[in-house]
JSON list of C-alpha atoms in Angstrom, two decimals:
[
{"chain": "A", "resi": 30, "resn": "UNK", "atom": "CA", "xyz": [-5.69, -37.81, -25.23]},
{"chain": "A", "resi": 31, "resn": "UNK", "atom": "CA", "xyz": [-8.70, -39.22, -26.69]},
{"chain": "A", "resi": 32, "resn": "UNK", "atom": "CA", "xyz": [-8.38, -42.17, -28.55]},
{"chain": "A", "resi": 33, "resn": "UNK", "atom": "CA", "xyz": [-11.15, -44.29, -30.76]},
{"chain": "A", "resi": 34, "resn": "UNK", "atom": "CA", "xyz": [-10.06, -47.49, -32.54]},
{"chain": "A", "resi": 35, "resn": "UNK", "atom": "CA", "xyz": [-12.75, -49.30, -34.76]},
{"chain": "A", "resi": 36, "resn": "UNK", "atom": "CA", "xyz": [-12.65, -52.85, -35.33]},
{"chain": "A", "resi": 37, "resn": "UNK", "atom": "CA", "xyz": [-14.97, -55.47, -37.05]},
{"chain": "A", "resi": 38, "resn": "UNK", "atom": "CA", "xyz": [-14.91, -54.28, -40.71]},
{"chain": "A", "resi": 39, "resn": "UNK", "atom": "CA", "xyz": [-14.06, -56.91, -43.39]},
{"chain": "A", "resi": 40, "resn": "UNK", "atom": "CA", "xyz": [-15.65, -58.67, -46.65]},
{"chain": "A", "resi": 41, "resn": "UNK", "atom": "CA", "xyz": [-19.42, -59.67, -46.09]},
{"chain": "A", "resi": 42, "resn": "UNK", "atom": "CA", "xyz": [-21.89, -60.90, -48.81]},
{"chain": "A", "resi": 43, "resn": "UNK", "atom": "CA", "xyz": [-25.04, -59.21, -49.75]},
{"chain": "A", "resi": 44, "resn": "UNK", "atom": "CA", "xyz": [-27.61, -59.72, -46.93]},
{"chain": "A", "resi": 45, "resn": "UNK", "atom": "CA", "xyz": [-25.13, -60.80, -44.43]},
{"chain": "A", "resi": 46, "resn": "UNK", "atom": "CA", "xyz": [-24.43, -59.04, -40.68]},
{"chain": "A", "resi": 47, "resn": "UNK", "atom": "CA", "xyz": [-21.29, -57.57, -39.52]},
{"chain": "A", "resi": 48, "resn": "UNK", "atom": "CA", "xyz": [-20.45, -55.92, -36.05]},
{"chain": "A", "resi": 49, "resn": "UNK", "atom": "CA", "xyz": [-18.45, -52.78, -35.72]},
{"chain": "A", "resi": 50, "resn": "UNK", "atom": "CA", "xyz": [-17.00, -51.99, -32.62]},
{"chain": "A", "resi": 51, "resn": "UNK", "atom": "CA", "xyz": [-14.83, -48.97, -31.21]},
{"chain": "A", "resi": 52, "resn": "UNK", "atom": "CA", "xyz": [-12.74, -48.86, -28.10]},
{"chain": "A", "resi": 53, "resn": "UNK", "atom": "CA", "xyz": [-12.52, -45.65, -26.83]},
{"chain": "A", "resi": 54, "resn": "UNK", "atom": "CA", "xyz": [-10.05, -44.08, -24.14]},
{"chain": "A", "resi": 55, "resn": "UNK", "atom": "CA", "xyz": [-8.70, -40.80, -22.67]},
{"chain": "A", "resi": 56, "resn": "UNK", "atom": "CA", "xyz": [-11.98, -39.21, -21.62]},
{"chain": "A", "resi": 57, "resn": "UNK", "atom": "CA", "xyz": [-14.91, -40.01, -19.58]},
{"chain": "A", "resi": 58, "resn": "UNK", "atom": "CA", "xyz": [-17.01, -41.99, -22.05]},
{"chain": "A", "resi": 59, "resn": "UNK", "atom": "CA", "xyz": [-20.27, -41.99, -20.51]},
{"chain": "A", "resi": 60, "resn": "UNK", "atom": "CA", "xyz": [-20.42, -37.95, -20.75]},
{"chain": "A", "resi": 61, "resn": "UNK", "atom": "CA", "xyz": [-20.49, -37.89, -24.15]},
{"chain": "A", "resi": 62, "resn": "UNK", "atom": "CA", "xyz": [-22.91, -39.04, -26.68]},
{"chain": "A", "resi": 63, "resn": "UNK", "atom": "CA", "xyz": [-20.84, -41.26, -29.91]},
{"chain": "A", "resi": 64, "resn": "UNK", "atom": "CA", "xyz": [-21.64, -41.66, -33.57]},
{"chain": "A", "resi": 65, "resn": "UNK", "atom": "CA", "xyz": [-20.93, -43.28, -36.86]},
{"chain": "A", "resi": 66, "resn": "UNK", "atom": "CA", "xyz": [-20.01, -41.71, -40.04]},
{"chain": "A", "resi": 67, "resn": "UNK", "atom": "CA", "xyz": [-19.25, -43.57, -43.05]},
{"chain": "A", "resi": 68, "resn": "UNK", "atom": "CA", "xyz": [-17.55, -42.52, -46.33]},
{"chain": "A", "resi": 69, "resn": "UNK", "atom": "CA", "xyz": [-17.53, -44.72, -49.33]},
{"chain": "A", "resi": 70, "resn": "UNK", "atom": "CA", "xyz": [-14.69, -44.98, -51.71]},
{"chain": "A", "resi": 71, "resn": "UNK", "atom": "CA", "xyz": [-13.38, -41.76, -53.26]},
{"chain": "A", "resi": 72, "resn": "UNK", "atom": "CA", "xyz": [-17.23, -39.76, -52.02]},
{"chain": "A", "resi": 73, "resn": "UNK", "atom": "CA", "xyz": [-18.19, -37.64, -48.93]},
{"chain": "A", "resi": 74, "resn": "UNK", "atom": "CA", "xyz": [-19.12, -38.36, -45.53]},
{"chain": "A", "resi": 75, "resn": "UNK", "atom": "CA", "xyz": [-22.55, -39.34, -44.50]},
{"chain": "A", "resi": 76, "resn": "UNK", "atom": "CA", "xyz": [-23.81, -39.89, -40.89]},
{"chain": "A", "resi": 77, "resn": "UNK", "atom": "CA", "xyz": [-24.96, -43.09, -40.12]},
{"chain": "A", "resi": 78, "resn": "UNK", "atom": "CA", "xyz": [-26.10, -43.35, -36.49]},
{"chain": "A", "resi": 79, "resn": "UNK", "atom": "CA", "xyz": [-25.66, -41.31, -33.18]},
{"chain": "A", "resi": 80, "resn": "UNK", "atom": "CA", "xyz": [-26.07, -42.50, -29.08]},
{"chain": "A", "resi": 81, "resn": "UNK", "atom": "CA", "xyz": [-26.70, -40.47, -26.13]},
{"chain": "A", "resi": 82, "resn": "UNK", "atom": "CA", "xyz": [-24.36, -40.90, -23.34]},
{"chain": "A", "resi": 83, "resn": "UNK", "atom": "CA", "xyz": [-26.20, -43.00, -21.35]},
{"chain": "A", "resi": 84, "resn": "UNK", "atom": "CA", "xyz": [-27.66, -44.82, -24.28]},
{"chain": "A", "resi": 85, "resn": "UNK", "atom": "CA", "xyz": [-31.39, -43.77, -24.09]},
{"chain": "A", "resi": 86, "resn": "UNK", "atom": "CA", "xyz": [-31.30, -42.19, -27.35]},
{"chain": "A", "resi": 87, "resn": "UNK", "atom": "CA", "xyz": [-30.87, -43.35, -30.22]},
{"chain": "A", "resi": 88, "resn": "UNK", "atom": "CA", "xyz": [-30.64, -41.61, -33.71]},
{"chain": "A", "resi": 89, "resn": "UNK", "atom": "CA", "xyz": [-30.57, -43.03, -37.42]},
{"chain": "A", "resi": 90, "resn": "UNK", "atom": "CA", "xyz": [-30.20, -41.91, -41.06]},
{"chain": "A", "resi": 91, "resn": "UNK", "atom": "CA", "xyz": [-32.90, -43.17, -43.29]},
{"chain": "A", "resi": 92, "resn": "UNK", "atom": "CA", "xyz": [-30.46, -45.27, -45.28]},
{"chain": "A", "resi": 93, "resn": "UNK", "atom": "CA", "xyz": [-29.72, -47.55, -42.76]},
{"chain": "A", "resi": 94, "resn": "UNK", "atom": "CA", "xyz": [-32.74, -47.58, -40.14]},
{"chain": "A", "resi": 95, "resn": "UNK", "atom": "CA", "xyz": [-34.39, -50.86, -39.66]},
{"chain": "A", "resi": 96, "resn": "UNK", "atom": "CA", "xyz": [-31.25, -52.49, -40.69]},
{"chain": "A", "resi": 97, "resn": "UNK", "atom": "CA", "xyz": [-28.26, -51.00, -38.22]},
{"chain": "A", "resi": 98, "resn": "UNK", "atom": "CA", "xyz": [-28.54, -51.01, -34.45]},
{"chain": "A", "resi": 99, "resn": "UNK", "atom": "CA", "xyz": [-26.40, -48.60, -32.17]},
{"chain": "A", "resi": 100, "resn": "UNK", "atom": "CA", "xyz": [-25.28, -49.45, -28.83]},
{"chain": "A", "resi": 101, "resn": "UNK", "atom": "CA", "xyz": [-22.55, -48.55, -26.16]},
{"chain": "A", "resi": 102, "resn": "UNK", "atom": "CA", "xyz": [-21.13, -50.18, -23.09]},
{"chain": "A", "resi": 103, "resn": "UNK", "atom": "CA", "xyz": [-20.34, -47.85, -20.45]},
{"chain": "A", "resi": 104, "resn": "UNK", "atom": "CA", "xyz": [-18.21, -49.77, -18.34]},
{"chain": "A", "resi": 105, "resn": "UNK", "atom": "CA", "xyz": [-16.65, -50.91, -21.18]},
{"chain": "A", "resi": 106, "resn": "UNK", "atom": "CA", "xyz": [-16.16, -47.87, -22.81]},
{"chain": "A", "resi": 107, "resn": "UNK", "atom": "CA", "xyz": [-16.94, -49.41, -26.07]},
{"chain": "A", "resi": 108, "resn": "UNK", "atom": "CA", "xyz": [-19.21, -48.63, -29.06]},
{"chain": "A", "resi": 109, "resn": "UNK", "atom": "CA", "xyz": [-21.03, -50.97, -31.19]},
{"chain": "A", "resi": 110, "resn": "UNK", "atom": "CA", "xyz": [-22.84, -51.06, -34.43]},
{"chain": "A", "resi": 111, "resn": "UNK", "atom": "CA", "xyz": [-24.80, -54.06, -35.62]},
{"chain": "A", "resi": 112, "resn": "UNK", "atom": "CA", "xyz": [-25.12, -54.24, -39.09]},
{"chain": "A", "resi": 113, "resn": "UNK", "atom": "CA", "xyz": [-27.78, -56.57, -40.59]},
{"chain": "A", "resi": 114, "resn": "UNK", "atom": "CA", "xyz": [-28.94, -56.89, -44.38]},
{"chain": "A", "resi": 115, "resn": "UNK", "atom": "CA", "xyz": [-25.83, -55.43, -45.65]},
{"chain": "A", "resi": 116, "resn": "UNK", "atom": "CA", "xyz": [-25.87, -54.08, -49.25]},
{"chain": "A", "resi": 117, "resn": "UNK", "atom": "CA", "xyz": [-23.30, -52.75, -51.83]},
{"chain": "A", "resi": 118, "resn": "UNK", "atom": "CA", "xyz": [-24.44, -49.28, -51.22]},
{"chain": "A", "resi": 119, "resn": "UNK", "atom": "CA", "xyz": [-22.91, -50.06, -47.85]},
{"chain": "A", "resi": 120, "resn": "UNK", "atom": "CA", "xyz": [-19.78, -50.24, -48.67]},
{"chain": "A", "resi": 121, "resn": "UNK", "atom": "CA", "xyz": [-17.29, -47.67, -47.42]},
{"chain": "A", "resi": 122, "resn": "UNK", "atom": "CA", "xyz": [-15.05, -46.90, -44.69]},
{"chain": "A", "resi": 123, "resn": "UNK", "atom": "CA", "xyz": [-16.70, -46.52, -41.14]},
{"chain": "A", "resi": 124, "resn": "UNK", "atom": "CA", "xyz": [-15.45, -43.82, -38.66]},
{"chain": "A", "resi": 125, "resn": "UNK", "atom": "CA", "xyz": [-16.23, -44.05, -34.91]},
{"chain": "A", "resi": 126, "resn": "UNK", "atom": "CA", "xyz": [-16.76, -40.22, -33.57]},
{"chain": "A", "resi": 127, "resn": "UNK", "atom": "CA", "xyz": [-16.98, -38.91, -30.22]},
{"chain": "A", "resi": 128, "resn": "UNK", "atom": "CA", "xyz": [-19.22, -36.11, -29.86]},
{"chain": "A", "resi": 129, "resn": "UNK", "atom": "CA", "xyz": [-18.78, -33.01, -27.73]},
{"chain": "A", "resi": 130, "resn": "UNK", "atom": "CA", "xyz": [-21.79, -33.08, -25.55]},
{"chain": "A", "resi": 131, "resn": "UNK", "atom": "CA", "xyz": [-23.54, -35.78, -23.69]},
{"chain": "A", "resi": 132, "resn": "UNK", "atom": "CA", "xyz": [-26.74, -35.12, -25.56]},
{"chain": "A", "resi": 133, "resn": "UNK", "atom": "CA", "xyz": [-26.79, -35.35, -29.65]},
{"chain": "A", "resi": 134, "resn": "UNK", "atom": "CA", "xyz": [-28.74, -32.22, -30.19]},
{"chain": "A", "resi": 135, "resn": "UNK", "atom": "CA", "xyz": [-27.07, -29.02, -31.36]},
{"chain": "A", "resi": 136, "resn": "UNK", "atom": "CA", "xyz": [-23.42, -31.35, -30.48]},
{"chain": "A", "resi": 137, "resn": "UNK", "atom": "CA", "xyz": [-20.67, -31.82, -33.12]},
{"chain": "A", "resi": 138, "resn": "UNK", "atom": "CA", "xyz": [-18.18, -34.25, -33.87]},
{"chain": "A", "resi": 139, "resn": "UNK", "atom": "CA", "xyz": [-14.77, -33.22, -32.09]},
{"chain": "A", "resi": 140, "resn": "UNK", "atom": "CA", "xyz": [-12.69, -36.46, -32.34]},
{"chain": "A", "resi": 141, "resn": "UNK", "atom": "CA", "xyz": [-12.56, -39.49, -35.12]},
{"chain": "A", "resi": 142, "resn": "UNK", "atom": "CA", "xyz": [-10.94, -42.86, -35.16]},
{"chain": "A", "resi": 143, "resn": "UNK", "atom": "CA", "xyz": [-9.10, -43.86, -37.62]},
{"chain": "A", "resi": 144, "resn": "UNK", "atom": "CA", "xyz": [-11.70, -46.04, -39.32]},
{"chain": "A", "resi": 145, "resn": "UNK", "atom": "CA", "xyz": [-12.89, -49.65, -40.29]},
{"chain": "A", "resi": 146, "resn": "UNK", "atom": "CA", "xyz": [-13.65, -50.85, -44.03]},
{"chain": "A", "resi": 147, "resn": "UNK", "atom": "CA", "xyz": [-16.83, -52.77, -44.50]},
{"chain": "A", "resi": 148, "resn": "UNK", "atom": "CA", "xyz": [-17.00, -54.11, -48.03]},
{"chain": "A", "resi": 149, "resn": "UNK", "atom": "CA", "xyz": [-20.23, -55.68, -48.81]},
{"chain": "A", "resi": 150, "resn": "UNK", "atom": "CA", "xyz": [-19.85, -57.86, -52.23]},
{"chain": "A", "resi": 151, "resn": "UNK", "atom": "CA", "xyz": [-20.27, -61.60, -53.52]},
{"chain": "B", "resi": 11, "resn": "UNK", "atom": "CA", "xyz": [-33.11, -32.47, -44.53]},
{"chain": "B", "resi": 12, "resn": "UNK", "atom": "CA", "xyz": [-30.81, -29.38, -44.69]},
{"chain": "B", "resi": 13, "resn": "UNK", "atom": "CA", "xyz": [-28.81, -30.10, -47.99]},
{"chain": "B", "resi": 14, "resn": "UNK", "atom": "CA", "xyz": [-25.15, -28.17, -47.80]},
{"chain": "B", "resi": 15, "resn": "UNK", "atom": "CA", "xyz": [-23.50, -27.38, -51.25]},
{"chain": "B", "resi": 16, "resn": "UNK", "atom": "CA", "xyz": [-19.84, -26.16, -51.08]},
{"chain": "B", "resi": 17, "resn": "UNK", "atom": "CA", "xyz": [-18.25, -24.37, -54.03]},
{"chain": "B", "resi": 18, "resn": "UNK", "atom": "CA", "xyz": [-16.19, -24.65, -55.48]},
{"chain": "B", "resi": 19, "resn": "UNK", "atom": "CA", "xyz": [-15.47, -28.05, -55.78]},
{"chain": "B", "resi": 20, "resn": "UNK", "atom": "CA", "xyz": [-11.63, -27.72, -56.35]},
{"chain": "B", "resi": 21, "resn": "UNK", "atom": "CA", "xyz": [-9.65, -24.75, -55.51]},
{"chain": "B", "resi": 22, "resn": "UNK", "atom": "CA", "xyz": [-6.15, -24.67, -57.14]},
{"chain": "B", "resi": 23, "resn": "UNK", "atom": "CA", "xyz": [-3.89, -22.32, -55.26]},
{"chain": "B", "resi": 24, "resn": "UNK", "atom": "CA", "xyz": [-0.53, -21.43, -54.40]},
{"chain": "B", "resi": 25, "resn": "UNK", "atom": "CA", "xyz": [1.24, -21.70, -50.89]},
{"chain": "B", "resi": 26, "resn": "UNK", "atom": "CA", "xyz": [1.00, -18.38, -48.74]},
{"chain": "B", "resi": 27, "resn": "UNK", "atom": "CA", "xyz": [-2.35, -17.66, -50.83]},
{"chain": "B", "resi": 28, "resn": "UNK", "atom": "CA", "xyz": [-5.74, -17.07, -49.27]},
{"chain": "B", "resi": 29, "resn": "UNK", "atom": "CA", "xyz": [-8.43, -19.86, -49.87]},
{"chain": "B", "resi": 30, "resn": "UNK", "atom": "CA", "xyz": [-12.21, -18.83, -49.40]},
{"chain": "B", "resi": 31, "resn": "UNK", "atom": "CA", "xyz": [-14.42, -22.04, -49.17]},
{"chain": "B", "resi": 32, "resn": "UNK", "atom": "CA", "xyz": [-18.44, -21.70, -49.56]},
{"chain": "B", "resi": 33, "resn": "UNK", "atom": "CA", "xyz": [-20.98, -23.86, -47.70]},
{"chain": "B", "resi": 34, "resn": "UNK", "atom": "CA", "xyz": [-24.41, -22.70, -48.78]},
{"chain": "B", "resi": 35, "resn": "UNK", "atom": "CA", "xyz": [-27.65, -24.55, -46.72]},
{"chain": "B", "resi": 36, "resn": "UNK", "atom": "CA", "xyz": [-30.61, -24.95, -48.29]},
{"chain": "B", "resi": 37, "resn": "UNK", "atom": "CA", "xyz": [-32.27, -23.74, -45.36]},
{"chain": "B", "resi": 38, "resn": "UNK", "atom": "CA", "xyz": [-31.58, -21.92, -42.26]},
{"chain": "B", "resi": 39, "resn": "UNK", "atom": "CA", "xyz": [-29.24, -23.49, -39.96]},
{"chain": "B", "resi": 40, "resn": "UNK", "atom": "CA", "xyz": [-29.92, -23.72, -36.61]},
{"chain": "B", "resi": 41, "resn": "UNK", "atom": "CA", "xyz": [-28.25, -21.13, -34.25]},
{"chain": "B", "resi": 42, "resn": "UNK", "atom": "CA", "xyz": [-25.20, -21.41, -36.96]},
{"chain": "B", "resi": 43, "resn": "UNK", "atom": "CA", "xyz": [-24.45, -24.88, -35.75]},
{"chain": "B", "resi": 44, "resn": "UNK", "atom": "CA", "xyz": [-22.15, -25.34, -38.59]},
{"chain": "B", "resi": 45, "resn": "UNK", "atom": "CA", "xyz": [-18.77, -27.15, -38.55]},
{"chain": "B", "resi": 46, "resn": "UNK", "atom": "CA", "xyz": [-15.93, -27.65, -40.16]},
{"chain": "B", "resi": 47, "resn": "UNK", "atom": "CA", "xyz": [-13.58, -30.29, -41.26]},
{"chain": "B", "resi": 48, "resn": "UNK", "atom": "CA", "xyz": [-10.01, -30.90, -42.75]},
{"chain": "B", "resi": 49, "resn": "UNK", "atom": "CA", "xyz": [-9.13, -34.74, -44.33]},
{"chain": "B", "resi": 50, "resn": "UNK", "atom": "CA", "xyz": [-5.93, -35.18, -45.55]},
{"chain": "B", "resi": 51, "resn": "UNK", "atom": "CA", "xyz": [-5.72, -38.66, -48.09]},
{"chain": "B", "resi": 52, "resn": "UNK", "atom": "CA", "xyz": [-6.07, -41.53, -46.20]},
{"chain": "B", "resi": 53, "resn": "UNK", "atom": "CA", "xyz": [-6.46, -39.93, -42.88]},
{"chain": "B", "resi": 54, "resn": "UNK", "atom": "CA", "xyz": [-9.79, -39.77, -40.70]},
{"chain": "B", "resi": 55, "resn": "UNK", "atom": "CA", "xyz": [-11.30, -35.79, -40.68]},
{"chain": "B", "resi": 56, "resn": "UNK", "atom": "CA", "xyz": [-10.17, -33.48, -38.31]},
{"chain": "B", "resi": 57, "resn": "UNK", "atom": "CA", "xyz": [-12.75, -30.87, -36.68]},
{"chain": "B", "resi": 58, "resn": "UNK", "atom": "CA", "xyz": [-11.48, -27.17, -37.85]},
{"chain": "B", "resi": 59, "resn": "UNK", "atom": "CA", "xyz": [-14.52, -24.90, -36.77]},
{"chain": "B", "resi": 60, "resn": "UNK", "atom": "CA", "xyz": [-17.66, -25.20, -34.81]},
{"chain": "B", "resi": 61, "resn": "UNK", "atom": "CA", "xyz": [-20.45, -22.79, -34.40]},
{"chain": "B", "resi": 62, "resn": "UNK", "atom": "CA", "xyz": [-19.59, -21.04, -37.86]},
{"chain": "B", "resi": 63, "resn": "UNK", "atom": "CA", "xyz": [-17.03, -19.16, -36.35]},
{"chain": "B", "resi": 64, "resn": "UNK", "atom": "CA", "xyz": [-14.85, -20.89, -32.80]},
{"chain": "B", "resi": 65, "resn": "UNK", "atom": "CA", "xyz": [-11.71, -22.71, -33.87]},
{"chain": "B", "resi": 66, "resn": "UNK", "atom": "CA", "xyz": [-11.37, -26.57, -32.37]},
{"chain": "B", "resi": 67, "resn": "UNK", "atom": "CA", "xyz": [-8.58, -26.97, -29.59]},
{"chain": "B", "resi": 68, "resn": "UNK", "atom": "CA", "xyz": [-4.82, -26.61, -31.76]},
{"chain": "B", "resi": 69, "resn": "UNK", "atom": "CA", "xyz": [-6.49, -25.20, -35.03]},
{"chain": "B", "resi": 70, "resn": "UNK", "atom": "CA", "xyz": [-3.78, -22.54, -36.38]},
{"chain": "B", "resi": 71, "resn": "UNK", "atom": "CA", "xyz": [-5.64, -19.05, -35.93]},
{"chain": "B", "resi": 72, "resn": "UNK", "atom": "CA", "xyz": [-4.93, -18.73, -40.02]},
{"chain": "B", "resi": 73, "resn": "UNK", "atom": "CA", "xyz": [-8.30, -21.00, -40.11]},
{"chain": "B", "resi": 74, "resn": "UNK", "atom": "CA", "xyz": [-11.40, -18.60, -39.63]},
{"chain": "B", "resi": 75, "resn": "UNK", "atom": "CA", "xyz": [-14.79, -19.58, -39.75]},
{"chain": "B", "resi": 76, "resn": "UNK", "atom": "CA", "xyz": [-18.09, -16.52, -40.68]},
{"chain": "B", "resi": 77, "resn": "UNK", "atom": "CA", "xyz": [-21.37, -16.65, -41.99]},
{"chain": "B", "resi": 78, "resn": "UNK", "atom": "CA", "xyz": [-24.90, -17.37, -40.85]},
{"chain": "B", "resi": 79, "resn": "UNK", "atom": "CA", "xyz": [-28.38, -19.20, -41.98]},
{"chain": "B", "resi": 80, "resn": "UNK", "atom": "CA", "xyz": [-27.41, -20.23, -45.13]},
{"chain": "B", "resi": 81, "resn": "UNK", "atom": "CA", "xyz": [-24.11, -18.76, -46.30]},
{"chain": "B", "resi": 82, "resn": "UNK", "atom": "CA", "xyz": [-21.08, -19.66, -44.70]},
{"chain": "B", "resi": 83, "resn": "UNK", "atom": "CA", "xyz": [-17.47, -19.60, -45.31]},
{"chain": "B", "resi": 84, "resn": "UNK", "atom": "CA", "xyz": [-13.76, -20.73, -44.34]},
{"chain": "B", "resi": 85, "resn": "UNK", "atom": "CA", "xyz": [-10.86, -18.78, -45.06]},
{"chain": "B", "resi": 86, "resn": "UNK", "atom": "CA", "xyz": [-7.25, -20.27, -44.73]},
{"chain": "B", "resi": 87, "resn": "UNK", "atom": "CA", "xyz": [-5.37, -16.75, -44.68]},
{"chain": "B", "resi": 88, "resn": "UNK", "atom": "CA", "xyz": [-1.73, -18.01, -45.69]},
{"chain": "B", "resi": 89, "resn": "UNK", "atom": "CA", "xyz": [-1.72, -21.52, -47.14]},
{"chain": "B", "resi": 90, "resn": "UNK", "atom": "CA", "xyz": [0.64, -24.05, -45.47]},
{"chain": "B", "resi": 91, "resn": "UNK", "atom": "CA", "xyz": [1.73, -27.27, -47.42]},
{"chain": "B", "resi": 92, "resn": "UNK", "atom": "CA", "xyz": [-0.04, -28.90, -44.54]},
{"chain": "B", "resi": 93, "resn": "UNK", "atom": "CA", "xyz": [-3.51, -27.11, -45.54]},
{"chain": "B", "resi": 94, "resn": "UNK", "atom": "CA", "xyz": [-3.35, -28.67, -49.13]},
{"chain": "B", "resi": 95, "resn": "UNK", "atom": "CA", "xyz": [-6.19, -30.97, -48.42]},
{"chain": "B", "resi": 96, "resn": "UNK", "atom": "CA", "xyz": [-10.32, -32.15, -48.74]},
{"chain": "B", "resi": 97, "resn": "UNK", "atom": "CA", "xyz": [-12.68, -29.68, -46.53]},
{"chain": "B", "resi": 98, "resn": "UNK", "atom": "CA", "xyz": [-16.48, -30.52, -45.50]},
{"chain": "B", "resi": 99, "resn": "UNK", "atom": "CA", "xyz": [-18.82, -28.11, -44.03]},
{"chain": "B", "resi": 100, "resn": "UNK", "atom": "CA", "xyz": [-21.16, -30.19, -41.66]},
{"chain": "B", "resi": 101, "resn": "UNK", "atom": "CA", "xyz": [-25.00, -28.80, -39.91]},
{"chain": "B", "resi": 102, "resn": "UNK", "atom": "CA", "xyz": [-25.56, -30.13, -36.69]},
{"chain": "B", "resi": 103, "resn": "UNK", "atom": "CA", "xyz": [-28.58, -27.95, -35.89]},
{"chain": "B", "resi": 104, "resn": "UNK", "atom": "CA", "xyz": [-31.11, -30.32, -37.18]},
{"chain": "B", "resi": 105, "resn": "UNK", "atom": "CA", "xyz": [-31.86, -34.14, -37.74]},
{"chain": "B", "resi": 106, "resn": "UNK", "atom": "CA", "xyz": [-30.07, -35.66, -39.88]},
{"chain": "B", "resi": 107, "resn": "UNK", "atom": "CA", "xyz": [-26.63, -34.24, -39.67]},
{"chain": "B", "resi": 108, "resn": "UNK", "atom": "CA", "xyz": [-25.98, -33.28, -43.16]},
{"chain": "B", "resi": 109, "resn": "UNK", "atom": "CA", "xyz": [-22.11, -33.06, -44.61]},
{"chain": "B", "resi": 110, "resn": "UNK", "atom": "CA", "xyz": [-21.35, -30.63, -48.05]},
{"chain": "B", "resi": 111, "resn": "UNK", "atom": "CA", "xyz": [-19.47, -32.89, -50.46]},
{"chain": "B", "resi": 112, "resn": "UNK", "atom": "CA", "xyz": [-15.99, -31.03, -49.92]},
{"chain": "B", "resi": 113, "resn": "UNK", "atom": "CA", "xyz": [-13.94, -28.72, -51.55]},
{"chain": "B", "resi": 114, "resn": "UNK", "atom": "CA", "xyz": [-10.16, -29.81, -52.63]},
{"chain": "B", "resi": 115, "resn": "UNK", "atom": "CA", "xyz": [-8.12, -27.57, -52.29]},
{"chain": "B", "resi": 116, "resn": "UNK", "atom": "CA", "xyz": [-5.11, -28.16, -54.24]},
{"chain": "B", "resi": 117, "resn": "UNK", "atom": "CA", "xyz": [-1.59, -27.03, -55.13]},
{"chain": "B", "resi": 118, "resn": "UNK", "atom": "CA", "xyz": [-1.22, -24.94, -57.76]}
]
């Protein structure tokens, strides 16, 4: 059974940094791309970033490009999202999600974690 | 970027009724790379449909997807109590991936 467990969320001041982690199990981690999707309180879903199975290709939404960095540690089955220069509009539940293929192109999200809340406020 | 517009915003129906949800794209979705997700309150989304019409593993056959290019539909043939939730469409044919704003299916 695929399991994705996020951690690292919390309250941070504007301009601050936070690193989210996602522990994956139940599948061969390096065979699949991974992604982060966020959901602001009471709002819809917004794709944030994706990374290919071996980590060689990364993708970012314009809203986070240059501030966020996605990475993975395949031997440890871990996915990360380093978030810098945080803004109030980054406040959201951040979901770690498994992609259906090793590459991001033409692949959808087939499993989601339960999410971790990030609140950016002074 | 491809903008997805879902309609209606809210659908009020009774258990046993048929639900028809629409997702319209601002430009053609490559190779029908269109997915549907269900999200219950306080829960993570769940994949229902991918490739516009293929059901994900474990999804009941009362859920069906159809459409191509710019017009897509999710149909729930007979609503069960657990189907009252939020539904999102998503295109994954071109970067950036985008989601619709969602349709809420509520009990009438």
